[in-house]
């Protein structure tokens, strides 16, 4: 499988504390990789390093065959490396369609002309409507975000970066606060309707990760302690001792 993301020897220290220590793994094109590990394992720190928000102290990141090491976050997004928007980027007083259309236009570089009523605005609204339709949310397109359920808003959070048609989407706990059925629906949509977009998914519910990911990487104390298919990781003695032992029967 061709790798879309290649991480090698990533290290990140906060003072004397090593939050990431020699982290290395690949994500293949269109592959869904789960990233699991206990609180403080370094998962979010790794996302911040991959997206360019935190400079690593060691190691290298290649994306789509190109070194990301010197690229600013926005340049990485332009290469097709997207992450879920911070909740603060979502406008509760706008409708679902308007929020996603905003993300489309921001990506196109004409976010400031949002209120211009141009042809670009119509095209962005159309893209937004298509994404909502794919997610089974067409009937909610004109609903204000503040009137939507937590599950629906999480869905919108995940749809926003898809407006960019990314080659890799980093999802940091997108299913937090969702029911199992809502989580399955969200991951099902991402995998089914956006099969060309590779996923790197952090979630604490390991059944969600094992159920939807092709491969799983396990971290503990800043290091990768296991990697493989869900079945392999479930059986891995080191992983079971360090992390899964109490969680998997
Ligand atoms: N800016 C920072 N300054 C100092 N320490 C930090 C900083 N960011 C993270 N850390 C520490 O690095 C470690 C890894 O944190 P990180 O948030 O990456 O863990 P995580 O795996 O995402 O955990 P969780 O599952 O709770 O989200 C933690 O011990 C955390 O306290
Ligand atoms: Mg985290």
PDB file of C-alpha atoms and ligand atoms in Angstrom:
ATOM      1  CA  UNK A   1       0.000   0.000   0.000  1.00  0.00           C
ATOM      2  CA  UNK A   2       1.293   3.469  -0.875  1.00  0.00           C
ATOM      3  CA  UNK A   3       1.782   5.610   2.217  1.00  0.00           C
ATOM      4  CA  UNK A   4       0.052   8.989   2.308  1.00  0.00           C
ATOM      5  CA  UNK A   5       1.580   9.874   5.709  1.00  0.00           C
ATOM      6  CA  UNK A   6       5.034   8.736   6.890  1.00  0.00           C
ATOM      7  CA  UNK A   7       6.122   9.545  10.434  1.00  0.00           C
ATOM      8  CA  UNK A   8       9.694   8.763  11.462  1.00  0.00           C
ATOM      9  CA  UNK A   9      11.371   9.214  14.843  1.00  0.00           C
ATOM     10  CA  UNK A  10       9.067  11.990  16.068  1.00  0.00           C
ATOM     11  CA  UNK A  11      10.098  13.439  19.423  1.00  0.00           C
ATOM     12  CA  UNK A  12       8.538  16.275  21.413  1.00  0.00           C
ATOM     13  CA  UNK A  13       9.577  17.448  24.852  1.00  0.00           C
ATOM     14  CA  UNK A  14       7.827  19.888  27.167  1.00  0.00           C
ATOM     15  CA  UNK A  15      10.735  20.902  29.405  1.00  0.00           C
ATOM     16  CA  UNK A  16      12.188  17.694  30.786  1.00  0.00           C
ATOM     17  CA  UNK A  17       9.040  15.719  29.956  1.00  0.00           C
ATOM     18  CA  UNK A  18       9.044  13.612  26.777  1.00  0.00           C
ATOM     19  CA  UNK A  19       5.479  13.789  25.426  1.00  0.00           C
ATOM     20  CA  UNK A  20       6.541  11.993  22.208  1.00  0.00           C
ATOM     21  CA  UNK A  21       9.534   9.668  21.954  1.00  0.00           C
ATOM     22  CA  UNK A  22      10.629   8.113  18.652  1.00  0.00           C
ATOM     23  CA  UNK A  23       7.109   7.842  17.231  1.00  0.00           C
ATOM     24  CA  UNK A  24       7.001   6.323  13.757  1.00  0.00           C
ATOM     25  CA  UNK A  25       4.298   4.737  11.605  1.00  0.00           C
ATOM     26  CA  UNK A  26       2.622   5.089   8.201  1.00  0.00           C
ATOM     27  CA  UNK A  27      -0.942   5.711   7.088  1.00  0.00           C
ATOM     28  CA  UNK A  28      -1.740   4.265   3.662  1.00  0.00           C
ATOM     29  CA  UNK A  29      -3.770   6.032   0.964  1.00  0.00           C
ATOM     30  CA  UNK A  30      -7.451   5.690   1.809  1.00  0.00           C
ATOM     31  CA  UNK A  31      -6.610   3.683   4.929  1.00  0.00           C
ATOM     32  CA  UNK A  32      -8.338   4.205   8.288  1.00  0.00           C
ATOM     33  CA  UNK A  33      -5.847   3.988  11.158  1.00  0.00           C
ATOM     34  CA  UNK A  34      -6.988   4.148  14.764  1.00  0.00           C
ATOM     35  CA  UNK A  35      -4.735   5.793  17.352  1.00  0.00           C
ATOM     36  CA  UNK A  36      -5.466   4.639  20.886  1.00  0.00           C
ATOM     37  CA  UNK A  37      -3.803   4.912  24.271  1.00  0.00           C
ATOM     38  CA  UNK A  38      -4.546   6.066  27.796  1.00  0.00           C
ATOM     39  CA  UNK A  39      -4.945   9.729  28.816  1.00  0.00           C
ATOM     40  CA  UNK A  40      -1.660  11.587  28.387  1.00  0.00           C
ATOM     41  CA  UNK A  41      -0.227   9.033  25.936  1.00  0.00           C
ATOM     42  CA  UNK A  42       0.590  11.839  23.463  1.00  0.00           C
ATOM     43  CA  UNK A  43      -2.154  11.404  20.868  1.00  0.00           C
ATOM     44  CA  UNK A  44      -3.240  15.050  20.670  1.00  0.00           C
ATOM     45  CA  UNK A  45       0.377  16.211  20.833  1.00  0.00           C
ATOM     46  CA  UNK A  46       1.124  13.991  17.826  1.00  0.00           C
ATOM     47  CA  UNK A  47      -1.819  15.532  15.926  1.00  0.00           C
ATOM     48  CA  UNK A  48      -0.462  19.008  16.732  1.00  0.00           C
ATOM     49  CA  UNK A  49       2.951  18.019  15.413  1.00  0.00           C
ATOM     50  CA  UNK A  50       1.537  16.422  12.234  1.00  0.00           C
ATOM     51  CA  UNK A  51      -0.587  19.474  11.441  1.00  0.00           C
ATOM     52  CA  UNK A  52       2.291  21.868  12.129  1.00  0.00           C
ATOM     53  CA  UNK A  53       0.861  23.574  15.213  1.00  0.00           C
ATOM     54  CA  UNK A  54       3.742  22.274  17.361  1.00  0.00           C
ATOM     55  CA  UNK A  55       7.319  21.945  16.087  1.00  0.00           C
ATOM     56  CA  UNK A  56       8.804  18.521  16.879  1.00  0.00           C
ATOM     57  CA  UNK A  57      12.266  18.285  18.478  1.00  0.00           C
ATOM     58  CA  UNK A  58      13.170  15.270  16.376  1.00  0.00           C
ATOM     59  CA  UNK A  59      11.995  13.234  13.415  1.00  0.00           C
ATOM     60  CA  UNK A  60      10.397  13.851  10.049  1.00  0.00           C
ATOM     61  CA  UNK A  61       6.927  13.970   8.522  1.00  0.00           C
ATOM     62  CA  UNK A  62       6.251  13.176   4.883  1.00  0.00           C
ATOM     63  CA  UNK A  63       2.814  13.642   3.377  1.00  0.00           C
ATOM     64  CA  UNK A  64       1.932  12.565  -0.167  1.00  0.00           C
ATOM     65  CA  UNK A  65       5.639  12.020  -0.777  1.00  0.00           C
ATOM     66  CA  UNK A  66       6.585  15.555   0.257  1.00  0.00           C
ATOM     67  CA  UNK A  67       8.415  16.699   3.397  1.00  0.00           C
ATOM     68  CA  UNK A  68       6.122  18.706   5.684  1.00  0.00           C
ATOM     69  CA  UNK A  69       8.888  19.628   8.088  1.00  0.00           C
ATOM     70  CA  UNK A  70       9.188  23.257   7.054  1.00  0.00           C
ATOM     71  CA  UNK A  71       5.576  23.903   6.043  1.00  0.00           C
ATOM     72  CA  UNK A  72       3.201  26.115   8.060  1.00  0.00           C
ATOM     73  CA  UNK A  73      -0.169  24.618   9.071  1.00  0.00           C
ATOM     74  CA  UNK A  74      -2.111  26.312   6.255  1.00  0.00           C
ATOM     75  CA  UNK A  75       0.315  24.970   3.631  1.00  0.00           C
ATOM     76  CA  UNK A  76      -0.164  21.451   5.017  1.00  0.00           C
ATOM     77  CA  UNK A  77      -3.943  21.846   4.702  1.00  0.00           C
ATOM     78  CA  UNK A  78      -3.459  22.973   1.101  1.00  0.00           C
ATOM     79  CA  UNK A  79      -1.550  19.707   0.490  1.00  0.00           C
ATOM     80  CA  UNK A  80      -4.664  17.784   1.582  1.00  0.00           C
ATOM     81  CA  UNK A  81      -3.901  17.250   5.268  1.00  0.00           C
ATOM     82  CA  UNK A  82      -6.982  18.280   7.253  1.00  0.00           C
ATOM     83  CA  UNK A  83      -8.129  18.014  10.842  1.00  0.00           C
ATOM     84  CA  UNK A  84     -11.493  18.535  12.420  1.00  0.00           C
ATOM     85  CA  UNK A  85     -12.194  22.199  13.021  1.00  0.00           C
ATOM     86  CA  UNK A  86     -12.114  23.433  16.586  1.00  0.00           C
ATOM     87  CA  UNK A  87     -15.668  23.832  17.844  1.00  0.00           C
ATOM     88  CA  UNK A  88     -14.969  27.574  18.044  1.00  0.00           C
ATOM     89  CA  UNK A  89     -14.739  27.638  14.242  1.00  0.00           C
ATOM     90  CA  UNK A  90     -18.414  26.666  14.007  1.00  0.00           C
ATOM     91  CA  UNK A  91     -21.041  29.421  13.999  1.00  0.00           C
ATOM     92  CA  UNK A  92     -24.029  28.421  16.138  1.00  0.00           C
ATOM     93  CA  UNK A  93     -26.217  31.232  14.743  1.00  0.00           C
ATOM     94  CA  UNK A  94     -25.813  30.018  11.153  1.00  0.00           C
ATOM     95  CA  UNK A  95     -27.466  27.014   9.547  1.00  0.00           C
ATOM     96  CA  UNK A  96     -25.722  23.695   8.917  1.00  0.00           C
ATOM     97  CA  UNK A  97     -25.521  24.486   5.190  1.00  0.00           C
ATOM     98  CA  UNK A  98     -24.086  27.966   5.842  1.00  0.00           C
ATOM     99  CA  UNK A  99     -21.438  26.619   8.205  1.00  0.00           C
ATOM    100  CA  UNK A 100     -20.196  24.029   5.738  1.00  0.00           C
ATOM    101  CA  UNK A 101     -20.418  26.474   2.810  1.00  0.00           C
ATOM    102  CA  UNK A 102     -18.232  28.815   4.856  1.00  0.00           C
ATOM    103  CA  UNK A 103     -15.610  26.090   5.188  1.00  0.00           C
ATOM    104  CA  UNK A 104     -15.752  25.452   1.428  1.00  0.00           C
ATOM    105  CA  UNK A 105     -15.255  29.126   0.635  1.00  0.00           C
ATOM    106  CA  UNK A 106     -12.524  29.561   3.202  1.00  0.00           C
ATOM    107  CA  UNK A 107     -10.695  26.736   1.485  1.00  0.00           C
ATOM    108  CA  UNK A 108     -11.245  28.386  -1.893  1.00  0.00           C
ATOM    109  CA  UNK A 109      -9.636  31.507  -0.410  1.00  0.00           C
ATOM    110  CA  UNK A 110     -12.627  33.807  -0.745  1.00  0.00           C
ATOM    111  CA  UNK A 111     -14.099  33.554   2.738  1.00  0.00           C
ATOM    112  CA  UNK A 112     -14.236  37.331   3.067  1.00  0.00           C
ATOM    113  CA  UNK A 113     -16.622  37.637   0.155  1.00  0.00           C
ATOM    114  CA  UNK A 114     -19.133  35.371   1.863  1.00  0.00           C
ATOM    115  CA  UNK A 115     -21.920  37.938   1.845  1.00  0.00           C
ATOM    116  CA  UNK A 116     -21.373  38.912  -1.780  1.00  0.00           C
ATOM    117  CA  UNK A 117     -24.018  36.598  -3.236  1.00  0.00           C
ATOM    118  CA  UNK A 118     -21.643  35.602  -6.005  1.00  0.00           C
ATOM    119  CA  UNK A 119     -21.621  32.505  -8.178  1.00  0.00           C
ATOM    120  CA  UNK A 120     -18.925  31.116  -5.847  1.00  0.00           C
ATOM    121  CA  UNK A 121     -21.347  31.373  -2.939  1.00  0.00           C
ATOM    122  CA  UNK A 122     -23.956  29.383  -4.845  1.00  0.00           C
ATOM    123  CA  UNK A 123     -21.385  26.696  -5.728  1.00  0.00           C
ATOM    124  CA  UNK A 124     -20.260  26.477  -2.091  1.00  0.00           C
ATOM    125  CA  UNK A 125     -23.874  26.138  -0.921  1.00  0.00           C
ATOM    126  CA  UNK A 126     -24.318  23.342  -3.447  1.00  0.00           C
ATOM    127  CA  UNK A 127     -21.230  21.491  -2.166  1.00  0.00           C
ATOM    128  CA  UNK A 128     -22.489  21.933   1.383  1.00  0.00           C
ATOM    129  CA  UNK A 129     -25.903  20.561   0.450  1.00  0.00           C
ATOM    130  CA  UNK A 130     -24.272  17.536  -1.197  1.00  0.00           C
ATOM    131  CA  UNK A 131     -22.140  16.785   1.886  1.00  0.00           C
ATOM    132  CA  UNK A 132     -25.188  17.089   4.140  1.00  0.00           C
ATOM    133  CA  UNK A 133     -27.199  14.869   1.809  1.00  0.00           C
ATOM    134  CA  UNK A 134     -24.446  12.200   1.831  1.00  0.00           C
ATOM    135  CA  UNK A 135     -24.583  12.268   5.633  1.00  0.00           C
ATOM    136  CA  UNK A 136     -28.348  11.811   5.679  1.00  0.00           C
ATOM    137  CA  UNK A 137     -28.815  15.339   7.011  1.00  0.00           C
ATOM    138  CA  UNK A 138     -30.450  17.011   3.981  1.00  0.00           C
ATOM    139  CA  UNK A 139     -33.587  17.682   6.028  1.00  0.00           C
ATOM    140  CA  UNK A 140     -31.467  19.611   8.577  1.00  0.00           C
ATOM    141  CA  UNK A 141     -29.605  21.820   6.080  1.00  0.00           C
ATOM    142  CA  UNK A 142     -31.582  24.938   7.024  1.00  0.00           C
ATOM    143  CA  UNK A 143     -31.527  24.282  10.773  1.00  0.00           C
ATOM    144  CA  UNK A 144     -29.440  26.613  12.920  1.00  0.00           C
ATOM    145  CA  UNK A 145     -26.519  24.799  14.519  1.00  0.00           C
ATOM    146  CA  UNK A 146     -27.659  25.948  17.954  1.00  0.00           C
ATOM    147  CA  UNK A 147     -30.938  24.071  17.401  1.00  0.00           C
ATOM    148  CA  UNK A 148     -29.225  20.781  16.517  1.00  0.00           C
ATOM    149  CA  UNK A 149     -28.520  17.857  18.838  1.00  0.00           C
ATOM    150  CA  UNK A 150     -24.999  17.185  20.145  1.00  0.00           C
ATOM    151  CA  UNK A 151     -24.739  14.218  17.768  1.00  0.00           C
ATOM    152  CA  UNK A 152     -25.774  16.272  14.754  1.00  0.00           C
ATOM    153  CA  UNK A 153     -23.297  19.021  15.629  1.00  0.00           C
ATOM    154  CA  UNK A 154     -20.491  16.449  15.911  1.00  0.00           C
ATOM    155  CA  UNK A 155     -21.469  15.242  12.464  1.00  0.00           C
ATOM    156  CA  UNK A 156     -21.222  18.825  11.121  1.00  0.00           C
ATOM    157  CA  UNK A 157     -17.796  19.178  12.827  1.00  0.00           C
ATOM    158  CA  UNK A 158     -16.595  16.138  10.883  1.00  0.00           C
ATOM    159  CA  UNK A 159     -18.204  17.244   7.584  1.00  0.00           C
ATOM    160  CA  UNK A 160     -16.558  20.697   7.614  1.00  0.00           C
ATOM    161  CA  UNK A 161     -13.033  19.521   6.759  1.00  0.00           C
ATOM    162  CA  UNK A 162     -14.471  17.162   4.116  1.00  0.00           C
ATOM    163  CA  UNK A 163     -15.437  20.307   2.222  1.00  0.00           C
ATOM    164  CA  UNK A 164     -11.707  20.447   1.457  1.00  0.00           C
ATOM    165  CA  UNK A 165     -11.711  16.931  -0.093  1.00  0.00           C
ATOM    166  CA  UNK A 166      -8.624  16.086   1.993  1.00  0.00           C
ATOM    167  CA  UNK A 167      -6.388  13.083   1.306  1.00  0.00           C
ATOM    168  CA  UNK A 168      -6.017  12.541   5.050  1.00  0.00           C
ATOM    169  CA  UNK A 169      -8.347  13.629   7.828  1.00  0.00           C
ATOM    170  CA  UNK A 170      -7.169  13.681  11.443  1.00  0.00           C
ATOM    171  CA  UNK A 171     -10.038  13.157  13.873  1.00  0.00           C
ATOM    172  CA  UNK A 172      -9.340  13.742  17.575  1.00  0.00           C
ATOM    173  CA  UNK A 173     -12.159  12.132  19.550  1.00  0.00           C
ATOM    174  CA  UNK A 174     -14.938  12.954  17.048  1.00  0.00           C
ATOM    175  CA  UNK A 175     -17.249  10.526  18.819  1.00  0.00           C
ATOM    176  CA  UNK A 176     -16.906  12.028  22.318  1.00  0.00           C
ATOM    177  CA  UNK A 177     -20.380  12.327  23.846  1.00  0.00           C
ATOM    178  CA  UNK A 178     -22.046  10.346  21.048  1.00  0.00           C
ATOM    179  CA  UNK A 179     -24.028   7.155  21.542  1.00  0.00           C
ATOM    180  CA  UNK A 180     -22.647   3.967  20.005  1.00  0.00           C
ATOM    181  CA  UNK A 181     -25.248   4.180  17.221  1.00  0.00           C
ATOM    182  CA  UNK A 182     -24.346   7.809  16.437  1.00  0.00           C
ATOM    183  CA  UNK A 183     -20.624   6.954  16.460  1.00  0.00           C
ATOM    184  CA  UNK A 184     -21.177   4.050  14.068  1.00  0.00           C
ATOM    185  CA  UNK A 185     -23.203   6.285  11.772  1.00  0.00           C
ATOM    186  CA  UNK A 186     -20.527   8.997  11.730  1.00  0.00           C
ATOM    187  CA  UNK A 187     -17.669   6.578  11.028  1.00  0.00           C
ATOM    188  CA  UNK A 188     -19.794   4.677   8.511  1.00  0.00           C
ATOM    189  CA  UNK A 189     -20.430   7.880   6.560  1.00  0.00           C
ATOM    190  CA  UNK A 190     -16.773   8.897   6.626  1.00  0.00           C
ATOM    191  CA  UNK A 191     -15.635   5.503   5.387  1.00  0.00           C
ATOM    192  CA  UNK A 192     -18.413   4.814   2.875  1.00  0.00           C
ATOM    193  CA  UNK A 193     -18.910   8.213   1.285  1.00  0.00           C
ATOM    194  CA  UNK A 194     -15.330   9.428   1.485  1.00  0.00           C
ATOM    195  CA  UNK A 195     -13.390   6.244   0.791  1.00  0.00           C
ATOM    196  CA  UNK A 196     -10.502   8.157  -0.849  1.00  0.00           C
ATOM    197  CA  UNK A 197      -9.896  10.152   2.319  1.00  0.00           C
ATOM    198  CA  UNK A 198      -7.540   8.320   4.689  1.00  0.00           C
ATOM    199  CA  UNK A 199      -8.380   8.669   8.380  1.00  0.00           C
ATOM    200  CA  UNK A 200      -6.258   8.878  11.509  1.00  0.00           C
ATOM    201  CA  UNK A 201      -8.794   8.478  14.284  1.00  0.00           C
ATOM    202  CA  UNK A 202      -8.366   8.998  18.023  1.00  0.00           C
ATOM    203  CA  UNK A 203     -11.190   7.605  20.123  1.00  0.00           C
ATOM    204  CA  UNK A 204     -11.405   6.266  23.646  1.00  0.00           C
ATOM    205  CA  UNK A 205     -14.095   3.727  22.753  1.00  0.00           C
ATOM    206  CA  UNK A 206     -11.882   0.947  21.425  1.00  0.00           C
ATOM    207  CA  UNK A 207     -14.835  -0.975  19.993  1.00  0.00           C
ATOM    208  CA  UNK A 208     -15.477   1.979  17.663  1.00  0.00           C
ATOM    209  CA  UNK A 209     -11.806   2.017  16.648  1.00  0.00           C
ATOM    210  CA  UNK A 210     -11.558  -1.750  16.207  1.00  0.00           C
ATOM    211  CA  UNK A 211     -14.861  -1.818  14.315  1.00  0.00           C
ATOM    212  CA  UNK A 212     -14.074   0.897  11.758  1.00  0.00           C
ATOM    213  CA  UNK A 213     -10.291   0.951  11.308  1.00  0.00           C
ATOM    214  CA  UNK A 214      -8.082  -1.153   9.034  1.00  0.00           C
ATOM    215  CA  UNK A 215      -5.150  -0.823  11.405  1.00  0.00           C
ATOM    216  CA  UNK A 216      -4.568   0.366  14.957  1.00  0.00           C
ATOM    217  CA  UNK A 217      -1.550   2.099  16.516  1.00  0.00           C
ATOM    218  CA  UNK A 218      -1.294   1.953  20.310  1.00  0.00           C
ATOM    219  CA  UNK A 219       0.588   4.623  22.266  1.00  0.00           C
ATOM    220  CA  UNK A 220       1.550   4.807  25.911  1.00  0.00           C
ATOM    221  CA  UNK A 221       3.759   7.391  27.634  1.00  0.00           C
ATOM    222  CA  UNK A 222       4.716   9.027  24.337  1.00  0.00           C
ATOM    223  CA  UNK A 223       5.805   5.827  22.603  1.00  0.00           C
ATOM    224  CA  UNK A 224       4.223   3.439  20.099  1.00  0.00           C
ATOM    225  CA  UNK A 225       3.820   0.167  21.987  1.00  0.00           C
ATOM    226  CA  UNK A 226       1.863  -1.777  19.382  1.00  0.00           C
ATOM    227  CA  UNK A 227       0.631  -1.651  15.807  1.00  0.00           C
ATOM    228  CA  UNK A 228      -1.374  -3.998  13.598  1.00  0.00           C
ATOM    229  CA  UNK A 229      -4.829  -5.037  12.504  1.00  0.00           C
ATOM    230  CA  UNK A 230      -7.529  -4.807  15.185  1.00  0.00           C
ATOM    231  CA  UNK A 231      -7.283  -8.599  15.655  1.00  0.00           C
ATOM    232  CA  UNK A 232      -3.485  -8.460  16.027  1.00  0.00           C
ATOM    233  CA  UNK A 233      -3.595  -5.564  18.490  1.00  0.00           C
ATOM    234  CA  UNK A 234      -6.263  -7.306  20.562  1.00  0.00           C
ATOM    235  CA  UNK A 235      -3.939 -10.324  20.947  1.00  0.00           C
ATOM    236  CA  UNK A 236      -0.694  -8.358  21.452  1.00  0.00           C
ATOM    237  CA  UNK A 237       0.740  -9.258  24.883  1.00  0.00           C
ATOM    238  CA  UNK A 238       2.543  -5.938  25.423  1.00  0.00           C
ATOM    239  CA  UNK A 239      -0.554  -3.929  24.501  1.00  0.00           C
ATOM    240  CA  UNK A 240      -2.791  -6.046  26.690  1.00  0.00           C
ATOM    241  CA  UNK A 241      -0.483  -5.653  29.661  1.00  0.00           C
ATOM    242  CA  UNK A 242      -0.031  -1.907  29.249  1.00  0.00           C
ATOM    243  CA  UNK A 243      -3.437  -0.831  28.121  1.00  0.00           C
ATOM    244  CA  UNK A 244      -6.073  -3.268  26.986  1.00  0.00           C
ATOM    245  CA  UNK A 245      -5.782  -5.813  29.775  1.00  0.00           C
ATOM    246  CA  UNK A 246      -8.473  -4.245  31.862  1.00  0.00           C
ATOM    247  CA  UNK A 247     -10.638  -3.238  28.927  1.00  0.00           C
ATOM    248  CA  UNK A 248     -10.835  -6.356  26.760  1.00  0.00           C
ATOM    249  CA  UNK A 249     -12.319  -9.527  28.131  1.00  0.00           C
TER     250      UNK A 249
HETATM  251  N1  LIG B   1       1.691  22.467  25.997  1.00  0.00           N
HETATM  252  C1  LIG B   1       2.054  21.540  26.895  1.00  0.00           C
HETATM  253  N2  LIG B   1       2.904  21.823  27.895  1.00  0.00           N
HETATM  254  C2  LIG B   1       3.279  20.881  28.786  1.00  0.00           C
HETATM  255  N3  LIG B   1       2.853  19.611  28.771  1.00  0.00           N
HETATM  256  C3  LIG B   1       1.968  19.267  27.808  1.00  0.00           C
HETATM  257  C4  LIG B   1       1.517  20.205  26.823  1.00  0.00           C
HETATM  258  N4  LIG B   1       0.655  19.567  25.997  1.00  0.00           N
HETATM  259  C5  LIG B   1       0.565  18.298  26.443  1.00  0.00           C
HETATM  260  N5  LIG B   1       1.352  18.116  27.520  1.00  0.00           N
HETATM  261  C6  LIG B   1       1.533  16.847  28.248  1.00  0.00           C
HETATM  262  O1  LIG B   1       1.926  15.876  27.311  1.00  0.00           O
HETATM  263  C7  LIG B   1       1.316  14.624  27.611  1.00  0.00           C
HETATM  264  C8  LIG B   1       0.540  14.142  26.423  1.00  0.00           C
HETATM  265  O2  LIG B   1      -0.633  14.925  26.291  1.00  0.00           O
HETATM  266  P1  LIG B   1      -1.681  14.703  25.122  1.00  0.00           P
HETATM  267  O3  LIG B   1      -2.713  15.757  25.269  1.00  0.00           O
HETATM  268  O4  LIG B   1      -0.967  14.625  23.833  1.00  0.00           O
HETATM  269  O5  LIG B   1      -2.272  13.268  25.511  1.00  0.00           O
HETATM  270  P2  LIG B   1      -3.505  12.490  24.855  1.00  0.00           P
HETATM  271  O6  LIG B   1      -2.996  11.133  24.490  1.00  0.00           O
HETATM  272  O7  LIG B   1      -4.126  13.302  23.798  1.00  0.00           O
HETATM  273  O8  LIG B   1      -4.462  12.349  26.115  1.00  0.00           O
HETATM  274  P3  LIG B   1      -6.095  12.353  26.186  1.00  0.00           P
HETATM  275  O9  LIG B   1      -6.498  10.958  25.837  1.00  0.00           O
HETATM  276  O10 LIG B   1      -6.374  12.674  27.600  1.00  0.00           O
HETATM  277  O11 LIG B   1      -6.597  13.381  25.231  1.00  0.00           O
HETATM  278  C9  LIG B   1       0.466  14.848  28.858  1.00  0.00           C
HETATM  279  O12 LIG B   1       1.191  14.425  29.990  1.00  0.00           O
HETATM  280  C10 LIG B   1       0.245  16.340  28.863  1.00  0.00           C
HETATM  281  O13 LIG B   1       0.082  16.809  30.188  1.00  0.00           O
HETATM  282 MG1  LIG B   2      -6.014  14.125  23.521  1.00  0.00          MG
END
